[in-house]
PDB file of C-alpha atoms in Angstrom:
ATOM      1  CA  MET M 892     -65.655-100.799  28.309  1.00  0.00           C
ATOM      2  CA  LEU M 893     -66.054 -98.664  25.191  1.00  0.00           C
ATOM      3  CA  PHE M 894     -64.361 -95.796  26.998  1.00  0.00           C
ATOM      4  CA  GLN M 895     -61.438 -98.030  27.965  1.00  0.00           C
ATOM      5  CA  LYS M 896     -61.127 -99.312  24.402  1.00  0.00           C
ATOM      6  CA  LYS M 897     -61.027 -95.758  23.110  1.00  0.00           C
ATOM      7  CA  ALA M 898     -58.292 -94.934  25.620  1.00  0.00           C
ATOM      8  CA  ALA M 899     -56.302 -97.964  24.488  1.00  0.00           C
ATOM      9  CA  ASP M 900     -56.289 -96.599  20.948  1.00  0.00           C
ATOM     10  CA  SER M 901     -55.169 -93.145  22.043  1.00  0.00           C
ATOM     11  CA  GLY M 902     -51.773 -91.968  20.859  1.00  0.00           C
ATOM     12  CA  ASP M 903     -51.194 -89.296  23.474  1.00  0.00           C
ATOM     13  CA  THR M 904     -52.013 -90.917  26.826  1.00  0.00           C
ATOM     14  CA  TRP M 905     -49.518 -90.526  29.685  1.00  0.00           C
ATOM     15  CA  LEU M 906     -49.002 -93.035  32.491  1.00  0.00           C
ATOM     16  CA  ILE M 907     -47.919 -91.574  35.837  1.00  0.00           C
ATOM     17  CA  VAL M 908     -46.961 -94.108  38.488  1.00  0.00           C
ATOM     18  CA  GLY M 909     -46.385 -93.614  42.207  1.00  0.00           C
ATOM     19  CA  LEU M 910     -44.243 -96.267  43.890  1.00  0.00           C
ATOM     20  CA  GLY M 911     -44.747 -97.616  47.386  1.00  0.00           C
ATOM     21  CA  ASN M 912     -45.871-100.560  49.504  1.00  0.00           C
ATOM     22  CA  PRO M 913     -49.600-101.171  49.950  1.00  0.00           C
ATOM     23  CA  GLU M 914     -50.049-102.197  53.589  1.00  0.00           C
ATOM     24  CA  LYS M 915     -51.164 -99.665  56.210  1.00  0.00           C
ATOM     25  CA  LYS M 916     -47.989-100.257  58.216  1.00  0.00           C
ATOM     26  CA  TYR M 917     -45.957 -98.661  55.406  1.00  0.00           C
ATOM     27  CA  ASP M 918     -47.937 -95.405  55.373  1.00  0.00           C
ATOM     28  CA  GLY M 919     -45.661 -92.438  55.997  1.00  0.00           C
ATOM     29  CA  THR M 920     -42.420 -94.344  55.363  1.00  0.00           C
ATOM     30  CA  ARG M 921     -39.651 -93.030  53.130  1.00  0.00           C
ATOM     31  CA  HIS M 922     -40.319 -95.755  50.548  1.00  0.00           C
ATOM     32  CA  ASN M 923     -43.938 -94.586  50.160  1.00  0.00           C
ATOM     33  CA  VAL M 924     -43.148 -91.041  49.064  1.00  0.00           C
ATOM     34  CA  GLY M 925     -44.049 -92.060  45.502  1.00  0.00           C
ATOM     35  CA  PHE M 926     -47.546 -93.030  46.650  1.00  0.00           C
ATOM     36  CA  GLU M 927     -47.858 -89.741  48.524  1.00  0.00           C
ATOM     37  CA  THR M 928     -46.760 -87.726  45.495  1.00  0.00           C
ATOM     38  CA  LEU M 929     -49.320 -89.516  43.331  1.00  0.00           C
ATOM     39  CA  ASP M 930     -52.003 -88.810  45.955  1.00  0.00           C
ATOM     40  CA  HIS M 931     -51.199 -85.104  45.643  1.00  0.00           C
ATOM     41  CA  LEU M 932     -51.526 -85.244  41.840  1.00  0.00           C
ATOM     42  CA  ALA M 933     -54.795 -87.169  42.154  1.00  0.00           C
ATOM     43  CA  GLU M 934     -56.214 -84.493  44.440  1.00  0.00           C
ATOM     44  CA  CYS M 935     -55.065 -81.585  42.256  1.00  0.00           C
ATOM     45  CA  TRP M 936     -56.373 -83.173  39.057  1.00  0.00           C
ATOM     46  CA  ASN M 937     -59.479 -84.814  40.515  1.00  0.00           C
ATOM     47  CA  ILE M 938     -58.392 -88.224  39.219  1.00  0.00           C
ATOM     48  CA  GLN M 939     -58.840 -90.886  41.867  1.00  0.00           C
ATOM     49  CA  PRO M 940     -56.896 -94.134  41.374  1.00  0.00           C
ATOM     50  CA  VAL M 941     -59.537 -96.409  42.884  1.00  0.00           C
ATOM     51  CA  LYS M 942     -60.250 -98.925  40.106  1.00  0.00           C
ATOM     52  CA  ALA M 943     -58.563-102.290  40.618  1.00  0.00           C
ATOM     53  CA  LYS M 944     -56.648-103.691  37.645  1.00  0.00           C
ATOM     54  CA  PHE M 945     -53.054-104.232  36.502  1.00  0.00           C
ATOM     55  CA  GLN M 946     -52.216-105.496  40.031  1.00  0.00           C
ATOM     56  CA  GLY M 947     -52.799-101.965  41.213  1.00  0.00           C
ATOM     57  CA  LEU M 948     -55.250 -99.094  41.590  1.00  0.00           C
ATOM     58  CA  TRP M 949     -55.743 -96.742  38.673  1.00  0.00           C
ATOM     59  CA  GLY M 950     -57.781 -93.771  37.545  1.00  0.00           C
ATOM     60  CA  GLN M 951     -58.031 -91.804  34.322  1.00  0.00           C
ATOM     61  CA  GLY M 952     -58.700 -88.189  33.448  1.00  0.00           C
ATOM     62  CA  THR M 953     -57.568 -85.212  31.410  1.00  0.00           C
ATOM     63  CA  VAL M 954     -54.879 -82.697  32.393  1.00  0.00           C
ATOM     64  CA  ASP M 955     -54.126 -79.698  30.167  1.00  0.00           C
ATOM     65  CA  GLY M 956     -55.950 -81.462  27.334  1.00  0.00           C
ATOM     66  CA  ARG M 957     -53.915 -84.672  27.682  1.00  0.00           C
ATOM     67  CA  LYS M 958     -55.240 -88.068  28.729  1.00  0.00           C
ATOM     68  CA  VAL M 959     -53.578 -89.225  31.920  1.00  0.00           C
ATOM     69  CA  VAL M 960     -53.648 -92.563  33.735  1.00  0.00           C
ATOM     70  CA  LEU M 961     -52.572 -92.502  37.396  1.00  0.00           C
ATOM     71  CA  LEU M 962     -51.390 -95.845  38.770  1.00  0.00           C
ATOM     72  CA  LYS M 963     -50.488 -97.182  42.220  1.00  0.00           C
ATOM     73  CA  PRO M 964     -48.953-100.667  41.937  1.00  0.00           C
ATOM     74  CA  LEU M 965     -50.060-102.945  44.783  1.00  0.00           C
ATOM     75  CA  THR M 966     -47.385-105.564  44.094  1.00  0.00           C
ATOM     76  CA  TYR M 967     -44.978-104.241  46.737  1.00  0.00           C
ATOM     77  CA  MET M 968     -42.060-102.104  45.662  1.00  0.00           C
ATOM     78  CA  ASN M 969     -39.720-104.752  44.263  1.00  0.00           C
ATOM     79  CA  LEU M 970     -42.334-106.071  41.807  1.00  0.00           C
ATOM     80  CA  SER M 971     -43.679-102.689  40.641  1.00  0.00           C
ATOM     81  CA  GLY M 972     -42.809-103.466  37.025  1.00  0.00           C
ATOM     82  CA  GLN M 973     -45.496-106.157  36.792  1.00  0.00           C
ATOM     83  CA  SER M 974     -48.180-103.522  37.341  1.00  0.00           C
ATOM     84  CA  VAL M 975     -46.545-100.782  35.263  1.00  0.00           C
ATOM     85  CA  GLY M 976     -45.861-103.126  32.349  1.00  0.00           C
ATOM     86  CA  ALA M 977     -49.447-104.381  32.292  1.00  0.00           C
ATOM     87  CA  ALA M 978     -50.929-100.867  32.342  1.00  0.00           C
ATOM     88  CA  ALA M 979     -48.525 -99.541  29.690  1.00  0.00           C
ATOM     89  CA  GLN M 980     -49.335-102.491  27.426  1.00  0.00           C
ATOM     90  CA  PHE M 981     -53.106-102.129  27.875  1.00  0.00           C
ATOM     91  CA  PHE M 982     -53.143 -98.407  27.095  1.00  0.00           C
ATOM     92  CA  LYS M 983     -50.419 -98.766  24.435  1.00  0.00           C
ATOM     93  CA  ILE M 984     -48.216 -96.208  26.156  1.00  0.00           C
ATOM     94  CA  PRO M 985     -44.526 -96.233  25.167  1.00  0.00           C
ATOM     95  CA  PRO M 986     -41.863 -95.907  27.917  1.00  0.00           C
ATOM     96  CA  GLN M 987     -41.172 -92.300  26.849  1.00  0.00           C
ATOM     97  CA  ARG M 988     -44.670 -91.315  28.059  1.00  0.00           C
ATOM     98  CA  VAL M 989     -44.301 -93.009  31.460  1.00  0.00           C
ATOM     99  CA  ILE M 990     -43.455 -90.883  34.508  1.00  0.00           C
ATOM    100  CA  VAL M 991     -42.440 -92.687  37.703  1.00  0.00           C
ATOM    101  CA  LEU M 992     -42.615 -90.917  41.071  1.00  0.00           C
ATOM    102  CA  CYS M 993     -40.371 -92.492  43.693  1.00  0.00           C
ATOM    103  CA  ASP M 994     -38.195 -91.961  46.754  1.00  0.00           C
ATOM    104  CA  ASP M 995     -34.455 -91.288  46.493  1.00  0.00           C
ATOM    105  CA  VAL M 996     -32.097 -92.095  49.382  1.00  0.00           C
ATOM    106  CA  ASP M 997     -29.172 -90.402  47.617  1.00  0.00           C
ATOM    107  CA  GLN M 998     -30.713 -86.951  48.021  1.00  0.00           C
ATOM    108  CA  ALA M 999     -31.406 -84.823  51.063  1.00  0.00           C
ATOM    109  CA  ALA M1000     -35.006 -84.739  52.229  1.00  0.00           C
ATOM    110  CA  GLY M1001     -36.966 -82.246  50.157  1.00  0.00           C
ATOM    111  CA  HIS M1002     -34.635 -82.331  47.170  1.00  0.00           C
ATOM    112  CA  MET M1003     -36.076 -83.353  43.829  1.00  0.00           C
ATOM    113  CA  ARG M1004     -34.403 -84.714  40.702  1.00  0.00           C
ATOM    114  CA  ILE M1005     -35.994 -85.249  37.302  1.00  0.00           C
ATOM    115  CA  ARG M1006     -34.273 -87.607  34.877  1.00  0.00           C
ATOM    116  CA  PRO M1007     -35.529 -88.611  31.417  1.00  0.00           C
ATOM    117  CA  GLN M1008     -33.876 -92.050  31.535  1.00  0.00           C
ATOM    118  CA  GLY M1009     -31.048 -94.021  33.105  1.00  0.00           C
ATOM    119  CA  SER M1010     -30.268 -96.998  35.287  1.00  0.00           C
ATOM    120  CA  ALA M1011     -32.188 -97.980  38.421  1.00  0.00           C
ATOM    121  CA  GLY M1012     -29.490 -96.463  40.624  1.00  0.00           C
ATOM    122  CA  GLY M1013     -29.999 -99.162  43.247  1.00  0.00           C
ATOM    123  CA  HIS M1014     -33.780 -98.630  43.449  1.00  0.00           C
ATOM    124  CA  ASN M1015     -35.477-102.030  43.214  1.00  0.00           C
ATOM    125  CA  GLY M1016     -38.806-100.595  42.082  1.00  0.00           C
ATOM    126  CA  LEU M1017     -37.152 -98.836  39.141  1.00  0.00           C
ATOM    127  CA  LYS M1018     -35.117-101.956  38.378  1.00  0.00           C
ATOM    128  CA  ASP M1019     -38.285-104.040  38.003  1.00  0.00           C
ATOM    129  CA  ILE M1020     -39.962-101.391  35.849  1.00  0.00           C
ATOM    130  CA  ILE M1021     -36.952-101.333  33.513  1.00  0.00           C
ATOM    131  CA  ALA M1022     -37.175-105.132  33.243  1.00  0.00           C
ATOM    132  CA  HIS M1023     -40.908-105.145  32.428  1.00  0.00           C
ATOM    133  CA  LEU M1024     -40.903-102.161  30.057  1.00  0.00           C
ATOM    134  CA  GLY M1025     -37.762-103.455  28.382  1.00  0.00           C
ATOM    135  CA  SER M1026     -36.396 -99.919  28.428  1.00  0.00           C
ATOM    136  CA  GLN M1027     -34.663 -97.355  30.633  1.00  0.00           C
ATOM    137  CA  GLU M1028     -36.250 -94.530  28.659  1.00  0.00           C
ATOM    138  CA  PHE M1029     -38.971 -93.465  31.054  1.00  0.00           C
ATOM    139  CA  ILE M1030     -39.016 -90.285  33.117  1.00  0.00           C
ATOM    140  CA  ARG M1031     -38.294 -90.432  36.845  1.00  0.00           C
ATOM    141  CA  VAL M1032     -39.245 -87.778  39.367  1.00  0.00           C
ATOM    142  CA  ARG M1033     -37.108 -88.772  42.327  1.00  0.00           C
ATOM    143  CA  MET M1034     -38.057 -87.273  45.679  1.00  0.00           C
ATOM    144  CA  GLY M1035     -35.231 -87.015  48.198  1.00  0.00           C
ATOM    145  CA  VAL M1036     -35.921 -88.684  51.547  1.00  0.00           C
ATOM    146  CA  GLY M1037     -32.477 -88.259  53.096  1.00  0.00           C
ATOM    147  CA  ARG M1038     -29.359 -90.390  53.184  1.00  0.00           C
ATOM    148  CA  LYS M1039     -28.660 -93.160  55.669  1.00  0.00           C
ATOM    149  CA  PRO M1040     -27.164 -91.742  58.893  1.00  0.00           C
ATOM    150  CA  ARG M1041     -24.084 -93.962  58.519  1.00  0.00           C
ATOM    151  CA  PRO M1042     -22.747 -96.364  55.859  1.00  0.00           C
ATOM    152  CA  ASP M1043     -23.408 -99.551  57.849  1.00  0.00           C
ATOM    153  CA  TYR M1044     -27.060 -98.642  58.515  1.00  0.00           C
ATOM    154  CA  ASP M1045     -29.373-101.227  56.898  1.00  0.00           C
ATOM    155  CA  LEU M1046     -30.918 -99.743  53.747  1.00  0.00           C
ATOM    156  CA  ALA M1047     -34.206-101.667  54.115  1.00  0.00           C
ATOM    157  CA  ASP M1048     -34.601-100.405  57.687  1.00  0.00           C
ATOM    158  CA  TRP M1049     -33.940 -96.866  56.490  1.00  0.00           C
ATOM    159  CA  VAL M1050     -36.422 -96.794  53.590  1.00  0.00           C
ATOM    160  CA  LEU M1051     -39.102 -98.549  55.663  1.00  0.00           C
ATOM    161  CA  GLY M1052     -38.653 -96.061  58.483  1.00  0.00           C
ATOM    162  CA  LYS M1053     -40.469 -92.746  58.845  1.00  0.00           C
ATOM    163  CA  PRO M1054     -38.730 -89.398  58.297  1.00  0.00           C
ATOM    164  CA  ALA M1055     -38.069 -87.099  61.238  1.00  0.00           C
ATOM    165  CA  ALA M1056     -40.472 -84.146  61.590  1.00  0.00           C
ATOM    166  CA  GLU M1057     -38.114 -81.685  59.860  1.00  0.00           C
ATOM    167  CA  ASP M1058     -37.495 -84.062  56.944  1.00  0.00           C
ATOM    168  CA  ARG M1059     -41.215 -84.787  56.660  1.00  0.00           C
ATOM    169  CA  LYS M1060     -41.952 -81.076  56.386  1.00  0.00           C
ATOM    170  CA  ALA M1061     -39.312 -80.666  53.649  1.00  0.00           C
ATOM    171  CA  ILE M1062     -40.687 -83.642  51.678  1.00  0.00           C
ATOM    172  CA  ASP M1063     -44.331 -82.534  51.926  1.00  0.00           C
ATOM    173  CA  ALA M1064     -43.388 -79.041  50.717  1.00  0.00           C
ATOM    174  CA  ARG M1065     -42.210 -80.434  47.362  1.00  0.00           C
ATOM    175  CA  TYR M1066     -45.421 -82.173  46.306  1.00  0.00           C
ATOM    176  CA  PRO M1067     -46.791 -79.051  44.568  1.00  0.00           C
ATOM    177  CA  ASP M1068     -43.490 -78.796  42.649  1.00  0.00           C
ATOM    178  CA  ALA M1069     -43.799 -82.427  41.557  1.00  0.00           C
ATOM    179  CA  GLU M1070     -47.302 -81.718  40.265  1.00  0.00           C
ATOM    180  CA  ALA M1071     -46.148 -78.654  38.325  1.00  0.00           C
ATOM    181  CA  ALA M1072     -43.152 -80.592  36.987  1.00  0.00           C
ATOM    182  CA  CYS M1073     -45.395 -83.386  35.681  1.00  0.00           C
ATOM    183  CA  ARG M1074     -47.455 -80.835  33.743  1.00  0.00           C
ATOM    184  CA  LEU M1075     -44.287 -79.489  32.115  1.00  0.00           C
ATOM    185  CA  LEU M1076     -43.000 -82.984  31.355  1.00  0.00           C
ATOM    186  CA  MET M1077     -46.241 -83.953  29.626  1.00  0.00           C
ATOM    187  CA  ALA M1078     -45.995 -80.732  27.603  1.00  0.00           C
ATOM    188  CA  GLY M1079     -42.555 -81.821  26.374  1.00  0.00           C
ATOM    189  CA  LYS M1080     -40.730 -79.220  28.476  1.00  0.00           C
ATOM    190  CA  LEU M1081     -38.151 -81.467  30.148  1.00  0.00           C
ATOM    191  CA  ALA M1082     -35.373 -78.874  30.320  1.00  0.00           C
ATOM    192  CA  GLU M1083     -37.696 -76.290  31.860  1.00  0.00           C
ATOM    193  CA  ALA M1084     -38.900 -78.804  34.452  1.00  0.00           C
ATOM    194  CA  GLN M1085     -35.335 -79.722  35.355  1.00  0.00           C
ATOM    195  CA  ASN M1086     -34.181 -76.103  35.544  1.00  0.00           C
ATOM    196  CA  LYS M1087     -37.093 -75.125  37.772  1.00  0.00           C
ATOM    197  CA  TYR M1088     -37.325 -78.104  40.075  1.00  0.00           C
ATOM    198  CA  ASN M1089     -34.013 -80.041  40.180  1.00  0.00           C
ATOM    199  CA  HIS M1090     -32.921 -78.808  43.599  1.00  0.00           C
TER     200      HIS M1090
END
């Protein structure tokens, strides 16, 4: 408890959130790419989000001398903001030091786009986070999962489906880039992260 209290008083803690749906049946779906990206970070940094709080699973560690909280909301995608808002409030982390990892159906599979702020762009998880943080000024690392095959294809069916083998390979190949990008973002090197990894 003393350790947590100390963390809550810290002025330089970062919150990195992976978005997804918690049930086993959603494993490997396009909508769970945020969870998968966070899993990669957790493995690289030896920070396991296994403690239950904030309606999610979280873990804490140090990366490049900075305190980092990794969070997996277990609220289901559309209510992700409840978990993110609670964690940000507890650790006193402003929106500008929140990084959200999520899927993006407007990009080809394997493409990555880093944005420092902006609207939800039709992503319900981001929409709820904006509502609960009261701000659009948090960083998004959006992982492309491929566009719908045709305009009339149901979006929910698409994001809750699993990528084809070729798309899956392209998505998995970008997880190391997402990890490297997060390090740059926490170091205040947004432009460098975008120049290196926005493709």
